[in-house]
Short mmCIF file of C-alpha atoms in Angstrom, two decimals:
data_model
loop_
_atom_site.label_atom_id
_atom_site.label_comp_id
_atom_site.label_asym_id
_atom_site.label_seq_id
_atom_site.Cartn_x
_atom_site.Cartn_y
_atom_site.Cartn_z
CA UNK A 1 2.77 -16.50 3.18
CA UNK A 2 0.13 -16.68 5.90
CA UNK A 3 1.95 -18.04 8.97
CA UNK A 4 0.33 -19.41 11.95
CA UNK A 5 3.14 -19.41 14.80
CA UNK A 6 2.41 -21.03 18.66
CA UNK A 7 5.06 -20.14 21.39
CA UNK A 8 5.92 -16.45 21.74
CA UNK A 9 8.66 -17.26 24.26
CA UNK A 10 12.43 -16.00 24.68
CA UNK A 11 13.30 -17.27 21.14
CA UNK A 12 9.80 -17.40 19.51
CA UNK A 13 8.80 -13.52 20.08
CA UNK A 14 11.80 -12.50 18.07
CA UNK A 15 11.21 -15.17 15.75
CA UNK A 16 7.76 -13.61 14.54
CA UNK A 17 9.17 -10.49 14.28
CA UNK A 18 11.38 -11.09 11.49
CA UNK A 19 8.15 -12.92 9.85
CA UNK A 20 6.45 -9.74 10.28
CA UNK A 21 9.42 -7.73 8.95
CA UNK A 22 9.72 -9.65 5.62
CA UNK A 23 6.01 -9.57 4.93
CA UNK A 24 4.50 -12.28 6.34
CA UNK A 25 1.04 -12.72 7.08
CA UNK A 26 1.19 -13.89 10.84
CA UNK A 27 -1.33 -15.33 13.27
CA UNK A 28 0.00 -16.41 16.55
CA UNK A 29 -2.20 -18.09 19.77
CA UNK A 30 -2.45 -16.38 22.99
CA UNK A 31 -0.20 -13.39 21.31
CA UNK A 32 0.87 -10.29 23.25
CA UNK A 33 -0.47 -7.21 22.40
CA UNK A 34 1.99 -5.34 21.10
CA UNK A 35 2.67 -8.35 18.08
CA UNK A 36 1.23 -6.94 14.83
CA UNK A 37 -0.06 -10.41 14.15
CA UNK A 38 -3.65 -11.68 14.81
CA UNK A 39 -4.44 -12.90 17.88
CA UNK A 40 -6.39 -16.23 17.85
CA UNK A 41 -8.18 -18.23 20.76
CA UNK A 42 -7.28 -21.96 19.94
CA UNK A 43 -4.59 -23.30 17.89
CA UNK A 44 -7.28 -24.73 15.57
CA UNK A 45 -8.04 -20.95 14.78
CA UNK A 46 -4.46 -20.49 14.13
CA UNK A 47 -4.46 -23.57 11.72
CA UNK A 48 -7.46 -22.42 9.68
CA UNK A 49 -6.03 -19.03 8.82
CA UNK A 50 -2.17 -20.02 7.80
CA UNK A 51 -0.63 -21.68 4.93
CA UNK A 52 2.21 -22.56 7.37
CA UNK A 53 2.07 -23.54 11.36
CA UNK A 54 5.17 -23.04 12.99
CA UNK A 55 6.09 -24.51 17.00
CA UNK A 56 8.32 -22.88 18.78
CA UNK A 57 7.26 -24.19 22.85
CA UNK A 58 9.54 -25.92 25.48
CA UNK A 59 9.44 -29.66 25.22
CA UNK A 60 7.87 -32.82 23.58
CA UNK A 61 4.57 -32.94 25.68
CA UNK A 62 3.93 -29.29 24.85
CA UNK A 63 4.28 -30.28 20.94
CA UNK A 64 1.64 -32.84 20.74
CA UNK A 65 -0.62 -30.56 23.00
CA UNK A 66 -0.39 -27.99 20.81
CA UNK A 67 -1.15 -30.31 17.25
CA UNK A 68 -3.62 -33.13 18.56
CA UNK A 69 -5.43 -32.03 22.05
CA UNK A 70 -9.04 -30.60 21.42
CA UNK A 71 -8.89 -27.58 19.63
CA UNK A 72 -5.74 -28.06 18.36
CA UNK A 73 -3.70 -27.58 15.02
CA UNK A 74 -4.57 -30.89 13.72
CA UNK A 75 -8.21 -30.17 13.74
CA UNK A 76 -8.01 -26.49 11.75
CA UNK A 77 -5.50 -28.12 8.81
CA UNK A 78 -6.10 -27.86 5.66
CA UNK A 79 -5.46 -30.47 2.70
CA UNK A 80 -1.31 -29.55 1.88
CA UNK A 81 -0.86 -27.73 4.73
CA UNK A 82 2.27 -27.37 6.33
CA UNK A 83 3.64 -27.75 10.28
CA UNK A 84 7.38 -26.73 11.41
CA UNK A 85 8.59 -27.77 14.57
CA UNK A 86 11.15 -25.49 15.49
CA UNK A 87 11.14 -26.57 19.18
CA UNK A 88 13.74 -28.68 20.68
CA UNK A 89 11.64 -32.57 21.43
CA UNK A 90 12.36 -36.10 21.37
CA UNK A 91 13.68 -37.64 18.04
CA UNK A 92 11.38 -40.44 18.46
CA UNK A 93 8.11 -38.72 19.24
CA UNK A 94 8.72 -36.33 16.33
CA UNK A 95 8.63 -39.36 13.96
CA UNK A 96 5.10 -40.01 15.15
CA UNK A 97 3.85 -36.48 15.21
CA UNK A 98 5.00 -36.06 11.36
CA UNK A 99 3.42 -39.86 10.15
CA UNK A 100 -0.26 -38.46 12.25
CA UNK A 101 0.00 -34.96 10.18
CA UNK A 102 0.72 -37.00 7.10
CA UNK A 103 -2.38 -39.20 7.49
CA UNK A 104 -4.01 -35.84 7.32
CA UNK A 105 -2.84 -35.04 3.80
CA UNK A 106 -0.43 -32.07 5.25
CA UNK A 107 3.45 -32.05 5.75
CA UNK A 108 5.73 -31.62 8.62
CA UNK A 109 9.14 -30.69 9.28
CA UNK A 110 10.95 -30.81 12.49
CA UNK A 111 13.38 -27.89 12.35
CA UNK A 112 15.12 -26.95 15.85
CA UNK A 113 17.36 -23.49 15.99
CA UNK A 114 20.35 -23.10 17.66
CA UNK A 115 21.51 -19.75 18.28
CA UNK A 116 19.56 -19.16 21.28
CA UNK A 117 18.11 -15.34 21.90
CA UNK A 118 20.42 -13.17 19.84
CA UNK A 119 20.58 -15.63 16.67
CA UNK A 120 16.55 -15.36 16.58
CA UNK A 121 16.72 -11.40 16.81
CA UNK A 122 19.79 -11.34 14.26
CA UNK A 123 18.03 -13.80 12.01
CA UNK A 124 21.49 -16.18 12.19
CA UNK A 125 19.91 -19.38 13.98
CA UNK A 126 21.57 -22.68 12.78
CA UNK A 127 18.69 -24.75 12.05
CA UNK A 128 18.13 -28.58 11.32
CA UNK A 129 15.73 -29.91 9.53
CA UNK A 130 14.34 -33.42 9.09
CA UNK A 131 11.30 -34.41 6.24
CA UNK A 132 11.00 -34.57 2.75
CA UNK A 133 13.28 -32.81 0.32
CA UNK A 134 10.34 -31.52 -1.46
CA UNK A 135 8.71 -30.26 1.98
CA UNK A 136 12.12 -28.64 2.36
CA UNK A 137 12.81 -26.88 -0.30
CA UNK A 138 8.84 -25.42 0.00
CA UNK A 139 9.68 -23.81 3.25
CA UNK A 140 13.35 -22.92 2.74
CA UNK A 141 12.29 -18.86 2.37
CA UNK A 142 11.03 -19.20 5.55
CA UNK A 143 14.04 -20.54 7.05
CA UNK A 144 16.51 -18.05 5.19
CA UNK A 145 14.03 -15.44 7.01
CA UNK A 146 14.91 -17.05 10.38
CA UNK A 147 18.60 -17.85 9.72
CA UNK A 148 21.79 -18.75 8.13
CA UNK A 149 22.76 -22.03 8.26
CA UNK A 150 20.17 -24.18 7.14
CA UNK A 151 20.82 -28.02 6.48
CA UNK A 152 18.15 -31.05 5.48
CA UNK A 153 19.55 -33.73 7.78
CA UNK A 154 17.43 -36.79 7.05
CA UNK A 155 13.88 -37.64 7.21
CA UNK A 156 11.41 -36.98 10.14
CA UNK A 157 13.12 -36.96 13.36
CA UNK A 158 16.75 -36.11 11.88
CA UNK A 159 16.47 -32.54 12.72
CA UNK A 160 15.96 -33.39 16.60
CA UNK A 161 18.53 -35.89 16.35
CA UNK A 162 20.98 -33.25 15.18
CA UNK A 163 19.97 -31.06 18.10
CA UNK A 164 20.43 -33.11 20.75
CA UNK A 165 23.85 -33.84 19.14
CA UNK A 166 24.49 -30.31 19.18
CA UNK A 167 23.44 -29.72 22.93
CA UNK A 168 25.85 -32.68 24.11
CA UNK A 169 28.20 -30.41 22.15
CA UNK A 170 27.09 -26.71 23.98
CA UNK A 171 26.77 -28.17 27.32
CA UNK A 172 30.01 -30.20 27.61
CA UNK A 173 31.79 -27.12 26.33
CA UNK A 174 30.16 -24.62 28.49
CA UNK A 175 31.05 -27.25 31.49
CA UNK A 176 34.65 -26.89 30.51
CA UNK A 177 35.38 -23.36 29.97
CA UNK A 178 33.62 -22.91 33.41
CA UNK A 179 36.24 -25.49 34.83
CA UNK A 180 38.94 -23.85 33.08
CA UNK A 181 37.96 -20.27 34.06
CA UNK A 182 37.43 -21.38 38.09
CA UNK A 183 41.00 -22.77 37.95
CA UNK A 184 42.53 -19.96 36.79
CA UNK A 185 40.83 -17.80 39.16
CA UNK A 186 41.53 -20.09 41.80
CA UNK A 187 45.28 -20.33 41.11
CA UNK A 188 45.71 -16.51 41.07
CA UNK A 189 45.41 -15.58 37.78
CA UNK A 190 42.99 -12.86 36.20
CA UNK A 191 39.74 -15.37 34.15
CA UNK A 192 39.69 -12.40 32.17
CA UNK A 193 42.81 -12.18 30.58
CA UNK A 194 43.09 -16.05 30.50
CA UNK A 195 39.66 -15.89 28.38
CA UNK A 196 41.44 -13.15 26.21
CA UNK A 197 44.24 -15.15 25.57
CA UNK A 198 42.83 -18.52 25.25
CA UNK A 199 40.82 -17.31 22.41
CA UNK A 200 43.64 -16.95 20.02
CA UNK A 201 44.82 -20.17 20.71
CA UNK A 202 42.67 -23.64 19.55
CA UNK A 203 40.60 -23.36 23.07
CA UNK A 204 38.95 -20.99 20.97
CA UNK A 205 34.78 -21.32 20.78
CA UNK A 206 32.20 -19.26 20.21
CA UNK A 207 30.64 -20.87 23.96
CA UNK A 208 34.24 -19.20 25.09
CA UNK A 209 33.81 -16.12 23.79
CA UNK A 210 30.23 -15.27 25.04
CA UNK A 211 29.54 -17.79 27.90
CA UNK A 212 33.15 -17.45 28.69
CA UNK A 213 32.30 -13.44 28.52
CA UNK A 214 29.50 -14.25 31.27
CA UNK A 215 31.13 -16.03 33.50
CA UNK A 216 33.70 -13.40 33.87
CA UNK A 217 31.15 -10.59 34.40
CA UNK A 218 28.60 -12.99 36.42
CA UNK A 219 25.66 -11.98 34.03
CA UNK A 220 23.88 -14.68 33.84
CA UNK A 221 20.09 -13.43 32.24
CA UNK A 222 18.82 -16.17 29.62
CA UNK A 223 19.70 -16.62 27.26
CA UNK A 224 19.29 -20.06 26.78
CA UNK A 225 17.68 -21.64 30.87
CA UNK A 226 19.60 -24.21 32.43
CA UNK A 227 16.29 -25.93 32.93
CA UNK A 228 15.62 -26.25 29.07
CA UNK A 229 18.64 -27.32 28.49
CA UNK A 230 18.73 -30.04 31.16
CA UNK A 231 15.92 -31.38 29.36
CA UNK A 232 17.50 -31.57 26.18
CA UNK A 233 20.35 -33.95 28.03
CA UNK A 234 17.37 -35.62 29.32
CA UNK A 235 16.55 -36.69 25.77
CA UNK A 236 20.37 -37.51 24.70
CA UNK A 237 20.70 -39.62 28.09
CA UNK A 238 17.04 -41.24 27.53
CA UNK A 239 18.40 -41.74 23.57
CA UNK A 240 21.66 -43.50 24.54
CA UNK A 241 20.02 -45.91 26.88
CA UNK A 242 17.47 -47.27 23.79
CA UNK A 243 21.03 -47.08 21.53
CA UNK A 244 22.64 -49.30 24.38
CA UNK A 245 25.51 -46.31 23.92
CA UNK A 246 27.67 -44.48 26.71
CA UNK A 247 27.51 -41.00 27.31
CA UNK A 248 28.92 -40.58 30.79
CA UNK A 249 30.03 -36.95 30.56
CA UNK A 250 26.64 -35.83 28.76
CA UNK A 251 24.63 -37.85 31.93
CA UNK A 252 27.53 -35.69 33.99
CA UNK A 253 26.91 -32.78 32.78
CA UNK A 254 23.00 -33.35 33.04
CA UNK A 255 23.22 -34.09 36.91
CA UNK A 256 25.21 -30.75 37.31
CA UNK A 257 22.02 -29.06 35.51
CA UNK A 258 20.35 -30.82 38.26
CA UNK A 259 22.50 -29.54 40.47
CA UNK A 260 21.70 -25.76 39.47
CA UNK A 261 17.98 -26.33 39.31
CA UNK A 262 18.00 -27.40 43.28
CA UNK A 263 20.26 -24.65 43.73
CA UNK A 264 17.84 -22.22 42.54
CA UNK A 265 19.39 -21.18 39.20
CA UNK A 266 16.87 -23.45 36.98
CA UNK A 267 15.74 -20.07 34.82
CA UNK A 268 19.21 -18.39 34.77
CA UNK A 269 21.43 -18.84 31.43
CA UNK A 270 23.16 -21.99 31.08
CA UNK A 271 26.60 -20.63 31.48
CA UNK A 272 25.29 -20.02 35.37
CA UNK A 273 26.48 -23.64 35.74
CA UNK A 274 29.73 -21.65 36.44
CA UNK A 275 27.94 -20.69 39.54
CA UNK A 276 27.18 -24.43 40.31
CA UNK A 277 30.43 -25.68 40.01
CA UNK A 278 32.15 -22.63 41.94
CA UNK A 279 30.15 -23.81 45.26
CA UNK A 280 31.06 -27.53 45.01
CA UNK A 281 29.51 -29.91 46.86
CA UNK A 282 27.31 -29.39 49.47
#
């Protein structure tokens, strides 16, 4: 296919690569040199030359920048062309983007990855799609190129629903093995060999085994930031308040991120919040 792809970030670089690698024709905006992909000025250039635009950039105002500002994706579309979100943006806001690329006679899918950096070099990201079965099923070779575990949620929107759901999951998890490894340390054992052992029992994650891994060694290169992923709560927290629902350990767990990004650590991986709650409060 030809493949227009915007955001050649942490997760997006590696992304193209496996495009590349299984014969894709890509064009990507404001490229680095050393992609074997076209580089184009505008993402309206990148829309004119590709079957297929794909997003992959930080949050929900960078999203409708890149599809409706002036010489955007929007205005280089084609009649039955299609956009994939990949990024991680507001549930609601992704229901408008997809009904404005519809009025244009294209389709859209929002399709956010989790997996973070090694999942998009291994080609394993989990990734959740909202949109038309049809639209679905048209760009499922593209997903199997990009991961492993690929599920239609719902319609427009469902895929960043089940994101969000799935970063209330990550960050509450990585908040506890951190808790669970400082107390250990703190009562004299080795975190360590508690790690080792708590992963045969059902304590076992995958966040345990490589966060958990992390927090042990103190390497804490993204990775996944702490500051994208406080903005992800953001959404959960701003999503419970229209739902009239309770989420008091996700809004926790979001003013701990906070926490980090004063402290500094905004860019490090999120299982630095180990780091945030080993120096208590100030």
């Amino acid at each position: 296919m030809r493949i227009g792809f915007i955001g050649l970030g942490v997760m997006g670089r590696p992304m193209v690569d496996n495009l590349i690698v299984a014969g894709h024709d890509l064009s990507v905006y404001r490229g680095r040199t050393e992609v074997e992909a076209h580089v184009c000025g505008s993402g309206k250039e990148v829309a004119e030359r590709s079957e297929v635009v794909i997003l992959m950039v930080p949050d929900t105002p960078d999203v409708e920048s890149a599809l409706f500002a002036p010489g955007g994706v929007a205005e280089g579309l084609q009649r039955g062309s299609l956009v994939i979100d990949m990024s991680s943006i507001s549930p609601t806001a992704t229901a408008g983007f997809a009904e404005r690329i519809d009025q244009l006679g294209c389709d859209y899918l929002d399709a956010p990855v989790s997996g973070g950096e090694v999942g998009a070099r291994e080609a394993t990201l989990t990734i959740m799609v909202g949109g038309r079965p049809e639209v679905f099923e048209r760009a499922r070779p593209i997903f199997e190129t990009l991961g492993k575990n690929i599920t239609l949620i719902g319609g427009a929107g469902a895929g960043q629903t089940a994101k969000v759901a799935n970063q209330i999951v990550v960050a509450l998890t990585i908040e506890a093995v951190a808790e669970a490894l400082l107390f250990a340390k703190a009562a004299g054992a080795d975190p360590a060999i508690v790690r080792e052992a708590l992963m045969g029992g059902f304590a076992s994650s995958r966040i345990l085994e490589l966060h958990g891994e992390r927090m042990v060694k103190q390497t804490f290169d993204p990775g996944f930031r702490i500051r994208l992923h406080r903005k992800d709560l953001g959404l959960a927290v701003q999503a419970a308040a229209e739902l009239d629902l309770a989420l008091p350990n996700t809004a926790a767990t979001q003013q701990l991120m906070n926490a980090a990004i004063a402290d500094g650590d905004g860019d490090l991986d999120h299982s630095a919040l180990y780091r945030t709650l080993r120096r208590g409060p100030a």
